[in-house]
Amino acid sequence: EKAIEKLKAKPKLMICDAVLDQDIFAGSGNIIKNESLFRARIHPESLCGRIPGDKLKDLTKEVITFSREFLKYGKTHHLGDRLQAYGREECPRNHIPFHKKDTGKTKRGSFFCDKCQVLYE
């Protein structure tokens, strides 16, 4: 709930930057950003203030879930088997090429699908 409040307090911030903001999602990095946004079906260049509340809730759940997977599988070197978006060439849902683009103020690499990840602007 605190993360959602902080996201709503920054309506003009791109969600790709928000997920990397350690004050909002402590410990989140670029892999977690990409996987969580893909799983929540949110385009990385979406503005926090335009994303519906239920989608923000979905995103926070995905950040928590994937962070746990990251810790669990990263230690066993099987994390790559769990990745659906980060470093991938093709969307596993739509079987079309992913876009790879440096996004937001952080200019970190984002992998996303224009068909299944909604851009809220």
mmCIF file with all atom_site columns, N, CA and C in Angstrom, residues 58-120:
data_model
loop_
_atom_site.group_PDB
_atom_site.id
_atom_site.type_symbol
_atom_site.label_atom_id
_atom_site.label_alt_id
_atom_site.label_comp_id
_atom_site.label_asym_id
_atom_site.label_entity_id
_atom_site.label_seq_id
_atom_site.pdbx_PDB_ins_code
_atom_site.Cartn_x
_atom_site.Cartn_y
_atom_site.Cartn_z
_atom_site.occupancy
_atom_site.B_iso_or_equiv
_atom_site.pdbx_formal_charge
_atom_site.auth_seq_id
_atom_site.auth_comp_id
_atom_site.auth_asym_id
_atom_site.auth_atom_id
_atom_site.pdbx_PDB_model_num
ATOM 1   N N  . ASP A 1 58  ? -1.439 -4.699  -9.211  1.00 0.00 ? 58  ASP A N  1
ATOM 2   C CA . ASP A 1 58  ? -0.862 -5.853  -9.915  1.00 0.00 ? 58  ASP A CA 1
ATOM 3   C C  . ASP A 1 58  ? 0.656  -5.724  -10.000 1.00 0.00 ? 58  ASP A C  1
ATOM 4   N N  . LEU A 1 59  ? 1.114  -4.528  -10.333 1.00 0.00 ? 59  LEU A N  1
ATOM 5   C CA . LEU A 1 59  ? 2.552  -4.310  -10.473 1.00 0.00 ? 59  LEU A CA 1
ATOM 6   C C  . LEU A 1 59  ? 3.278  -4.537  -9.154  1.00 0.00 ? 59  LEU A C  1
ATOM 7   N N  . THR A 1 60  ? 2.757  -3.983  -8.076  1.00 0.00 ? 60  THR A N  1
ATOM 8   C CA . THR A 1 60  ? 3.448  -4.161  -6.787  1.00 0.00 ? 60  THR A CA 1
ATOM 9   C C  . THR A 1 60  ? 3.507  -5.632  -6.405  1.00 0.00 ? 60  THR A C  1
ATOM 10  N N  . LYS A 1 61  ? 2.458  -6.375  -6.685  1.00 0.00 ? 61  LYS A N  1
ATOM 11  C CA . LYS A 1 61  ? 2.470  -7.824  -6.419  1.00 0.00 ? 61  LYS A CA 1
ATOM 12  C C  . LYS A 1 61  ? 3.536  -8.519  -7.259  1.00 0.00 ? 61  LYS A C  1
ATOM 13  N N  . GLU A 1 62  ? 3.653  -8.121  -8.517  1.00 0.00 ? 62  GLU A N  1
ATOM 14  C CA . GLU A 1 62  ? 4.647  -8.741  -9.400  1.00 0.00 ? 62  GLU A CA 1
ATOM 15  C C  . GLU A 1 62  ? 6.072  -8.398  -8.978  1.00 0.00 ? 62  GLU A C  1
ATOM 16  N N  . VAL A 1 63  ? 6.294  -7.157  -8.528  1.00 0.00 ? 63  VAL A N  1
ATOM 17  C CA . VAL A 1 63  ? 7.629  -6.787  -8.047  1.00 0.00 ? 63  VAL A CA 1
ATOM 18  C C  . VAL A 1 63  ? 8.002  -7.659  -6.855  1.00 0.00 ? 63  VAL A C  1
ATOM 19  N N  . ILE A 1 64  ? 7.082  -7.847  -5.932  1.00 0.00 ? 64  ILE A N  1
ATOM 20  C CA . ILE A 1 64  ? 7.341  -8.680  -4.748  1.00 0.00 ? 64  ILE A CA 1
ATOM 21  C C  . ILE A 1 64  ? 7.574  -10.126 -5.161  1.00 0.00 ? 64  ILE A C  1
ATOM 22  N N  . THR A 1 65  ? 6.690  -10.656 -5.993  1.00 0.00 ? 65  THR A N  1
ATOM 23  C CA . THR A 1 65  ? 6.796  -12.055 -6.427  1.00 0.00 ? 65  THR A CA 1
ATOM 24  C C  . THR A 1 65  ? 8.107  -12.309 -7.168  1.00 0.00 ? 65  THR A C  1
ATOM 25  N N  . PHE A 1 66  ? 8.409  -11.442 -8.144  1.00 0.00 ? 66  PHE A N  1
ATOM 26  C CA . PHE A 1 66  ? 9.625  -11.697 -8.916  1.00 0.00 ? 66  PHE A CA 1
ATOM 27  C C  . PHE A 1 66  ? 10.881 -11.441 -8.092  1.00 0.00 ? 66  PHE A C  1
ATOM 28  N N  . SER A 1 67  ? 10.836 -10.515 -7.156  1.00 0.00 ? 67  SER A N  1
ATOM 29  C CA . SER A 1 67  ? 11.999 -10.287 -6.283  1.00 0.00 ? 67  SER A CA 1
ATOM 30  C C  . SER A 1 67  ? 12.327 -11.553 -5.503  1.00 0.00 ? 67  SER A C  1
ATOM 31  N N  . ARG A 1 68  ? 11.302 -12.234 -5.043  1.00 0.00 ? 68  ARG A N  1
ATOM 32  C CA . ARG A 1 68  ? 11.512 -13.513 -4.333  1.00 0.00 ? 68  ARG A CA 1
ATOM 33  C C  . ARG A 1 68  ? 12.101 -14.570 -5.264  1.00 0.00 ? 68  ARG A C  1
ATOM 34  N N  . GLU A 1 69  ? 11.570 -14.637 -6.478  1.00 0.00 ? 69  GLU A N  1
ATOM 35  C CA . GLU A 1 69  ? 12.112 -15.581 -7.460  1.00 0.00 ? 69  GLU A CA 1
ATOM 36  C C  . GLU A 1 69  ? 13.569 -15.241 -7.777  1.00 0.00 ? 69  GLU A C  1
ATOM 37  N N  . PHE A 1 70  ? 13.843 -13.952 -7.909  1.00 0.00 ? 70  PHE A N  1
ATOM 38  C CA . PHE A 1 70  ? 15.195 -13.491 -8.213  1.00 0.00 ? 70  PHE A CA 1
ATOM 39  C C  . PHE A 1 70  ? 16.169 -13.978 -7.135  1.00 0.00 ? 70  PHE A C  1
ATOM 40  N N  . LEU A 1 71  ? 15.782 -13.835 -5.880  1.00 0.00 ? 71  LEU A N  1
ATOM 41  C CA . LEU A 1 71  ? 16.642 -14.293 -4.776  1.00 0.00 ? 71  LEU A CA 1
ATOM 42  C C  . LEU A 1 71  ? 16.787 -15.803 -4.775  1.00 0.00 ? 71  LEU A C  1
ATOM 43  N N  . LYS A 1 72  ? 15.682 -16.487 -4.958  1.00 0.00 ? 72  LYS A N  1
ATOM 44  C CA . LYS A 1 72  ? 15.697 -17.951 -4.915  1.00 0.00 ? 72  LYS A CA 1
ATOM 45  C C  . LYS A 1 72  ? 16.498 -18.566 -6.070  1.00 0.00 ? 72  LYS A C  1
ATOM 46  N N  . TYR A 1 73  ? 16.191 -18.145 -7.273  1.00 0.00 ? 73  TYR A N  1
ATOM 47  C CA . TYR A 1 73  ? 16.807 -18.774 -8.439  1.00 0.00 ? 73  TYR A CA 1
ATOM 48  C C  . TYR A 1 73  ? 18.147 -18.160 -8.815  1.00 0.00 ? 73  TYR A C  1
ATOM 49  N N  . GLY A 1 74  ? 18.374 -16.925 -8.421  1.00 0.00 ? 74  GLY A N  1
ATOM 50  C CA . GLY A 1 74  ? 19.659 -16.295 -8.706  1.00 0.00 ? 74  GLY A CA 1
ATOM 51  C C  . GLY A 1 74  ? 20.802 -17.008 -8.013  1.00 0.00 ? 74  GLY A C  1
ATOM 52  N N  . LYS A 1 75  ? 20.527 -17.545 -6.829  1.00 0.00 ? 75  LYS A N  1
ATOM 53  C CA . LYS A 1 75  ? 21.551 -18.271 -6.071  1.00 0.00 ? 75  LYS A CA 1
ATOM 54  C C  . LYS A 1 75  ? 21.896 -19.609 -6.707  1.00 0.00 ? 75  LYS A C  1
ATOM 55  N N  . THR A 1 76  ? 20.941 -20.193 -7.418  1.00 0.00 ? 76  THR A N  1
ATOM 56  C CA . THR A 1 76  ? 21.163 -21.507 -8.025  1.00 0.00 ? 76  THR A CA 1
ATOM 57  C C  . THR A 1 76  ? 21.553 -21.415 -9.499  1.00 0.00 ? 76  THR A C  1
ATOM 58  N N  . HIS A 1 77  ? 21.692 -20.209 -9.998  1.00 0.00 ? 77  HIS A N  1
ATOM 59  C CA . HIS A 1 77  ? 22.071 -19.966 -11.397 1.00 0.00 ? 77  HIS A CA 1
ATOM 60  C C  . HIS A 1 77  ? 21.020 -20.452 -12.393 1.00 0.00 ? 77  HIS A C  1
ATOM 61  N N  . HIS A 1 78  ? 19.768 -20.539 -11.945 1.00 0.00 ? 78  HIS A N  1
ATOM 62  C CA . HIS A 1 78  ? 18.668 -20.915 -12.837 1.00 0.00 ? 78  HIS A CA 1
ATOM 63  C C  . HIS A 1 78  ? 17.724 -19.746 -13.096 1.00 0.00 ? 78  HIS A C  1
ATOM 64  N N  . LEU A 1 79  ? 18.164 -18.541 -12.777 1.00 0.00 ? 79  LEU A N  1
ATOM 65  C CA . LEU A 1 79  ? 17.320 -17.367 -12.970 1.00 0.00 ? 79  LEU A CA 1
ATOM 66  C C  . LEU A 1 79  ? 16.970 -17.178 -14.449 1.00 0.00 ? 79  LEU A C  1
ATOM 67  N N  . GLY A 1 80  ? 17.912 -17.419 -15.327 1.00 0.00 ? 80  GLY A N  1
ATOM 68  C CA . GLY A 1 80  ? 17.676 -17.246 -16.764 1.00 0.00 ? 80  GLY A CA 1
ATOM 69  C C  . GLY A 1 80  ? 16.509 -18.059 -17.277 1.00 0.00 ? 80  GLY A C  1
ATOM 70  N N  . ASP A 1 81  ? 16.264 -19.208 -16.660 1.00 0.00 ? 81  ASP A N  1
ATOM 71  C CA . ASP A 1 81  ? 15.132 -20.045 -17.059 1.00 0.00 ? 81  ASP A CA 1
ATOM 72  C C  . ASP A 1 81  ? 13.797 -19.404 -16.712 1.00 0.00 ? 81  ASP A C  1
ATOM 73  N N  . ARG A 1 82  ? 13.790 -18.479 -15.760 1.00 0.00 ? 82  ARG A N  1
ATOM 74  C CA . ARG A 1 82  ? 12.563 -17.841 -15.275 1.00 0.00 ? 82  ARG A CA 1
ATOM 75  C C  . ARG A 1 82  ? 12.247 -16.541 -16.016 1.00 0.00 ? 82  ARG A C  1
ATOM 76  N N  . LEU A 1 83  ? 13.211 -16.020 -16.762 1.00 0.00 ? 83  LEU A N  1
ATOM 77  C CA . LEU A 1 83  ? 13.024 -14.721 -17.413 1.00 0.00 ? 83  LEU A CA 1
ATOM 78  C C  . LEU A 1 83  ? 12.109 -14.831 -18.629 1.00 0.00 ? 83  LEU A C  1
ATOM 79  N N  . GLN A 1 84  ? 11.121 -13.940 -18.675 1.00 0.00 ? 84  GLN A N  1
ATOM 80  C CA . GLN A 1 84  ? 10.199 -13.901 -19.806 1.00 0.00 ? 84  GLN A CA 1
ATOM 81  C C  . GLN A 1 84  ? 10.460 -12.714 -20.721 1.00 0.00 ? 84  GLN A C  1
ATOM 82  N N  . ALA A 1 85  ? 11.043 -11.640 -20.170 1.00 0.00 ? 85  ALA A N  1
ATOM 83  C CA . ALA A 1 85  ? 11.241 -10.421 -20.952 1.00 0.00 ? 85  ALA A CA 1
ATOM 84  C C  . ALA A 1 85  ? 12.706 -10.000 -21.035 1.00 0.00 ? 85  ALA A C  1
ATOM 85  N N  . TYR A 1 86  ? 13.369 -9.916  -19.904 1.00 0.00 ? 86  TYR A N  1
ATOM 86  C CA . TYR A 1 86  ? 14.728 -9.369  -19.854 1.00 0.00 ? 86  TYR A CA 1
ATOM 87  C C  . TYR A 1 86  ? 15.677 -10.177 -20.738 1.00 0.00 ? 86  TYR A C  1
ATOM 88  N N  . GLY A 1 87  ? 16.283 -9.497  -21.694 1.00 0.00 ? 87  GLY A N  1
ATOM 89  C CA . GLY A 1 87  ? 17.259 -10.127 -22.583 1.00 0.00 ? 87  GLY A CA 1
ATOM 90  C C  . GLY A 1 87  ? 16.663 -11.023 -23.652 1.00 0.00 ? 87  GLY A C  1
ATOM 91  N N  . ARG A 1 88  ? 15.355 -11.062 -23.730 1.00 0.00 ? 88  ARG A N  1
ATOM 92  C CA . ARG A 1 88  ? 14.689 -11.917 -24.707 1.00 0.00 ? 88  ARG A CA 1
ATOM 93  C C  . ARG A 1 88  ? 14.475 -11.181 -26.023 1.00 0.00 ? 88  ARG A C  1
ATOM 94  N N  . GLU A 1 89  ? 14.372 -11.933 -27.075 1.00 0.00 ? 89  GLU A N  1
ATOM 95  C CA . GLU A 1 89  ? 14.169 -11.380 -28.413 1.00 0.00 ? 89  GLU A CA 1
ATOM 96  C C  . GLU A 1 89  ? 12.688 -11.315 -28.787 1.00 0.00 ? 89  GLU A C  1
ATOM 97  N N  . GLU A 1 90  ? 11.886 -12.242 -28.236 1.00 0.00 ? 90  GLU A N  1
ATOM 98  C CA . GLU A 1 90  ? 10.505 -12.389 -28.679 1.00 0.00 ? 90  GLU A CA 1
ATOM 99  C C  . GLU A 1 90  ? 9.552  -12.479 -27.491 1.00 0.00 ? 90  GLU A C  1
ATOM 100 N N  . CYS A 1 91  ? 8.395  -11.870 -27.626 1.00 0.00 ? 91  CYS A N  1
ATOM 101 C CA . CYS A 1 91  ? 7.356  -11.938 -26.600 1.00 0.00 ? 91  CYS A CA 1
ATOM 102 C C  . CYS A 1 91  ? 6.817  -13.363 -26.532 1.00 0.00 ? 91  CYS A C  1
ATOM 103 N N  . PRO A 1 92  ? 6.845  -13.994 -25.353 1.00 0.00 ? 92  PRO A N  1
ATOM 104 C CA . PRO A 1 92  ? 6.335  -15.358 -25.253 1.00 0.00 ? 92  PRO A CA 1
ATOM 105 C C  . PRO A 1 92  ? 4.806  -15.453 -25.379 1.00 0.00 ? 92  PRO A C  1
ATOM 106 N N  . ARG A 1 93  ? 4.110  -14.340 -25.221 1.00 0.00 ? 93  ARG A N  1
ATOM 107 C CA . ARG A 1 93  ? 2.650  -14.339 -25.359 1.00 0.00 ? 93  ARG A CA 1
ATOM 108 C C  . ARG A 1 93  ? 2.221  -14.220 -26.815 1.00 0.00 ? 93  ARG A C  1
ATOM 109 N N  . ASN A 1 94  ? 2.858  -13.295 -27.534 1.00 0.00 ? 94  ASN A N  1
ATOM 110 C CA . ASN A 1 94  ? 2.413  -12.947 -28.884 1.00 0.00 ? 94  ASN A CA 1
ATOM 111 C C  . ASN A 1 94  ? 3.348  -13.412 -29.991 1.00 0.00 ? 94  ASN A C  1
ATOM 112 N N  . HIS A 1 95  ? 4.518  -13.879 -29.613 1.00 0.00 ? 95  HIS A N  1
ATOM 113 C CA . HIS A 1 95  ? 5.509  -14.374 -30.575 1.00 0.00 ? 95  HIS A CA 1
ATOM 114 C C  . HIS A 1 95  ? 5.857  -13.338 -31.638 1.00 0.00 ? 95  HIS A C  1
ATOM 115 N N  . ILE A 1 96  ? 6.009  -12.092 -31.154 1.00 0.00 ? 96  ILE A N  1
ATOM 116 C CA . ILE A 1 96  ? 6.483  -11.002 -31.995 1.00 0.00 ? 96  ILE A CA 1
ATOM 117 C C  . ILE A 1 96  ? 7.741  -10.439 -31.341 1.00 0.00 ? 96  ILE A C  1
ATOM 118 N N  . PRO A 1 97  ? 8.588  -9.758  -32.110 1.00 0.00 ? 97  PRO A N  1
ATOM 119 C CA . PRO A 1 97  ? 9.829  -9.246  -31.524 1.00 0.00 ? 97  PRO A CA 1
ATOM 120 C C  . PRO A 1 97  ? 9.573  -8.243  -30.396 1.00 0.00 ? 97  PRO A C  1
ATOM 121 N N  . PHE A 1 98  ? 10.366 -8.375  -29.342 1.00 0.00 ? 98  PHE A N  1
ATOM 122 C CA . PHE A 1 98  ? 10.359 -7.376  -28.277 1.00 0.00 ? 98  PHE A CA 1
ATOM 123 C C  . PHE A 1 98  ? 11.043 -6.117  -28.792 1.00 0.00 ? 98  PHE A C  1
ATOM 124 N N  . HIS A 1 99  ? 10.644 -4.988  -28.243 1.00 0.00 ? 99  HIS A N  1
ATOM 125 C CA . HIS A 1 99  ? 11.384 -3.752  -28.454 1.00 0.00 ? 99  HIS A CA 1
ATOM 126 C C  . HIS A 1 99  ? 12.417 -3.672  -27.350 1.00 0.00 ? 99  HIS A C  1
ATOM 127 N N  . LYS A 1 100 ? 13.605 -3.211  -27.672 1.00 0.00 ? 100 LYS A N  1
ATOM 128 C CA . LYS A 1 100 ? 14.612 -2.932  -26.657 1.00 0.00 ? 100 LYS A CA 1
ATOM 129 C C  . LYS A 1 100 ? 14.955 -1.458  -26.794 1.00 0.00 ? 100 LYS A C  1
ATOM 130 N N  . LYS A 1 101 ? 14.799 -0.731  -25.676 1.00 0.00 ? 101 LYS A N  1
ATOM 131 C CA . LYS A 1 101 ? 14.986 0.706   -25.709 1.00 0.00 ? 101 LYS A CA 1
ATOM 132 C C  . LYS A 1 101 ? 15.452 1.184   -24.344 1.00 0.00 ? 101 LYS A C  1
ATOM 133 N N  . ASP A 1 102 ? 16.353 2.167   -24.332 1.00 0.00 ? 102 ASP A N  1
ATOM 134 C CA . ASP A 1 102 ? 16.741 2.799   -23.078 1.00 0.00 ? 102 ASP A CA 1
ATOM 135 C C  . ASP A 1 102 ? 15.634 3.784   -22.720 1.00 0.00 ? 102 ASP A C  1
ATOM 136 N N  . THR A 1 103 ? 14.997 3.566   -21.569 1.00 0.00 ? 103 THR A N  1
ATOM 137 C CA . THR A 1 103 ? 13.815 4.339   -21.217 1.00 0.00 ? 103 THR A CA 1
ATOM 138 C C  . THR A 1 103 ? 14.008 5.161   -19.942 1.00 0.00 ? 103 THR A C  1
ATOM 139 N N  . GLY A 1 104 ? 13.191 6.211   -19.850 1.00 0.00 ? 104 GLY A N  1
ATOM 140 C CA . GLY A 1 104 ? 13.142 7.040   -18.654 1.00 0.00 ? 104 GLY A CA 1
ATOM 141 C C  . GLY A 1 104 ? 14.379 7.884   -18.431 1.00 0.00 ? 104 GLY A C  1
ATOM 142 N N  . LYS A 1 105 ? 14.386 8.555   -17.276 1.00 0.00 ? 105 LYS A N  1
ATOM 143 C CA . LYS A 1 105 ? 15.529 9.391   -16.913 1.00 0.00 ? 105 LYS A CA 1
ATOM 144 C C  . LYS A 1 105 ? 16.761 8.560   -16.640 1.00 0.00 ? 105 LYS A C  1
ATOM 145 N N  . THR A 1 106 ? 16.558 7.319   -16.207 1.00 0.00 ? 106 THR A N  1
ATOM 146 C CA . THR A 1 106 ? 17.691 6.452   -15.876 1.00 0.00 ? 106 THR A CA 1
ATOM 147 C C  . THR A 1 106 ? 18.362 5.887   -17.120 1.00 0.00 ? 106 THR A C  1
ATOM 148 N N  . LYS A 1 107 ? 17.646 5.914   -18.252 1.00 0.00 ? 107 LYS A N  1
ATOM 149 C CA . LYS A 1 107 ? 18.161 5.375   -19.525 1.00 0.00 ? 107 LYS A CA 1
ATOM 150 C C  . LYS A 1 107 ? 18.616 3.923   -19.395 1.00 0.00 ? 107 LYS A C  1
ATOM 151 N N  . ARG A 1 108 ? 17.864 3.154   -18.602 1.00 0.00 ? 108 ARG A N  1
ATOM 152 C CA . ARG A 1 108 ? 18.162 1.731   -18.453 1.00 0.00 ? 108 ARG A CA 1
ATOM 153 C C  . ARG A 1 108 ? 17.421 0.955   -19.529 1.00 0.00 ? 108 ARG A C  1
ATOM 154 N N  . GLY A 1 109 ? 18.004 -0.140  -19.956 1.00 0.00 ? 109 GLY A N  1
ATOM 155 C CA . GLY A 1 109 ? 17.411 -0.936  -21.016 1.00 0.00 ? 109 GLY A CA 1
ATOM 156 C C  . GLY A 1 109 ? 16.089 -1.554  -20.615 1.00 0.00 ? 109 GLY A C  1
ATOM 157 N N  . SER A 1 110 ? 15.110 -1.390  -21.488 1.00 0.00 ? 110 SER A N  1
ATOM 158 C CA . SER A 1 110 ? 13.798 -1.992  -21.274 1.00 0.00 ? 110 SER A CA 1
ATOM 159 C C  . SER A 1 110 ? 13.474 -2.902  -22.439 1.00 0.00 ? 110 SER A C  1
ATOM 160 N N  . PHE A 1 111 ? 12.919 -4.056  -22.114 1.00 0.00 ? 111 PHE A N  1
ATOM 161 C CA . PHE A 1 111 ? 12.440 -5.019  -23.107 1.00 0.00 ? 111 PHE A CA 1
ATOM 162 C C  . PHE A 1 111 ? 10.929 -5.045  -22.963 1.00 0.00 ? 111 PHE A C  1
ATOM 163 N N  . PHE A 1 112 ? 10.197 -4.779  -24.051 1.00 0.00 ? 112 PHE A N  1
ATOM 164 C CA . PHE A 1 112 ? 8.746  -4.729  -23.923 1.00 0.00 ? 112 PHE A CA 1
ATOM 165 C C  . PHE A 1 112 ? 8.047  -5.083  -25.227 1.00 0.00 ? 112 PHE A C  1
ATOM 166 N N  . CYS A 1 113 ? 6.781  -5.449  -25.079 1.00 0.00 ? 113 CYS A N  1
ATOM 167 C CA . CYS A 1 113 ? 5.929  -5.824  -26.198 1.00 0.00 ? 113 CYS A CA 1
ATOM 168 C C  . CYS A 1 113 ? 4.838  -4.775  -26.340 1.00 0.00 ? 113 CYS A C  1
ATOM 169 N N  . ASP A 1 114 ? 4.754  -4.160  -27.509 1.00 0.00 ? 114 ASP A N  1
ATOM 170 C CA . ASP A 1 114 ? 3.731  -3.143  -27.753 1.00 0.00 ? 114 ASP A CA 1
ATOM 171 C C  . ASP A 1 114 ? 2.325  -3.730  -27.803 1.00 0.00 ? 114 ASP A C  1
ATOM 172 N N  . LYS A 1 115 ? 2.207  -5.011  -28.028 1.00 0.00 ? 115 LYS A N  1
ATOM 173 C CA . LYS A 1 115 ? 0.882  -5.615  -28.159 1.00 0.00 ? 115 LYS A CA 1
ATOM 174 C C  . LYS A 1 115 ? 0.259  -5.941  -26.802 1.00 0.00 ? 115 LYS A C  1
ATOM 175 N N  . CYS A 1 116 ? 1.038  -6.446  -25.854 1.00 0.00 ? 116 CYS A N  1
ATOM 176 C CA . CYS A 1 116 ? 0.436  -6.877  -24.591 1.00 0.00 ? 116 CYS A CA 1
ATOM 177 C C  . CYS A 1 116 ? 0.775  -5.990  -23.398 1.00 0.00 ? 116 CYS A C  1
ATOM 178 N N  . GLN A 1 117 ? 1.683  -5.033  -23.569 1.00 0.00 ? 117 GLN A N  1
ATOM 179 C CA . GLN A 1 117 ? 1.992  -4.109  -22.486 1.00 0.00 ? 117 GLN A CA 1
ATOM 180 C C  . GLN A 1 117 ? 1.390  -2.750  -22.827 1.00 0.00 ? 117 GLN A C  1
ATOM 181 N N  . VAL A 1 118 ? 0.398  -2.353  -22.043 1.00 0.00 ? 118 VAL A N  1
ATOM 182 C CA . VAL A 1 118 ? -0.373 -1.148  -22.323 1.00 0.00 ? 118 VAL A CA 1
ATOM 183 C C  . VAL A 1 118 ? 0.422  0.097   -21.944 1.00 0.00 ? 118 VAL A C  1
ATOM 184 N N  . LEU A 1 119 ? 0.403  1.069   -22.846 1.00 0.00 ? 119 LEU A N  1
ATOM 185 C CA . LEU A 1 119 ? 1.040  2.367   -22.597 1.00 0.00 ? 119 LEU A CA 1
ATOM 186 C C  . LEU A 1 119 ? -0.021 3.321   -22.058 1.00 0.00 ? 119 LEU A C  1
ATOM 187 N N  . TYR A 1 120 ? 0.139  3.701   -20.791 1.00 0.00 ? 120 TYR A N  1
ATOM 188 C CA . TYR A 1 120 ? -0.761 4.658   -20.155 1.00 0.00 ? 120 TYR A CA 1
ATOM 189 C C  . TYR A 1 120 ? -0.074 6.014   -20.185 1.00 0.00 ? 120 TYR A C  1
#
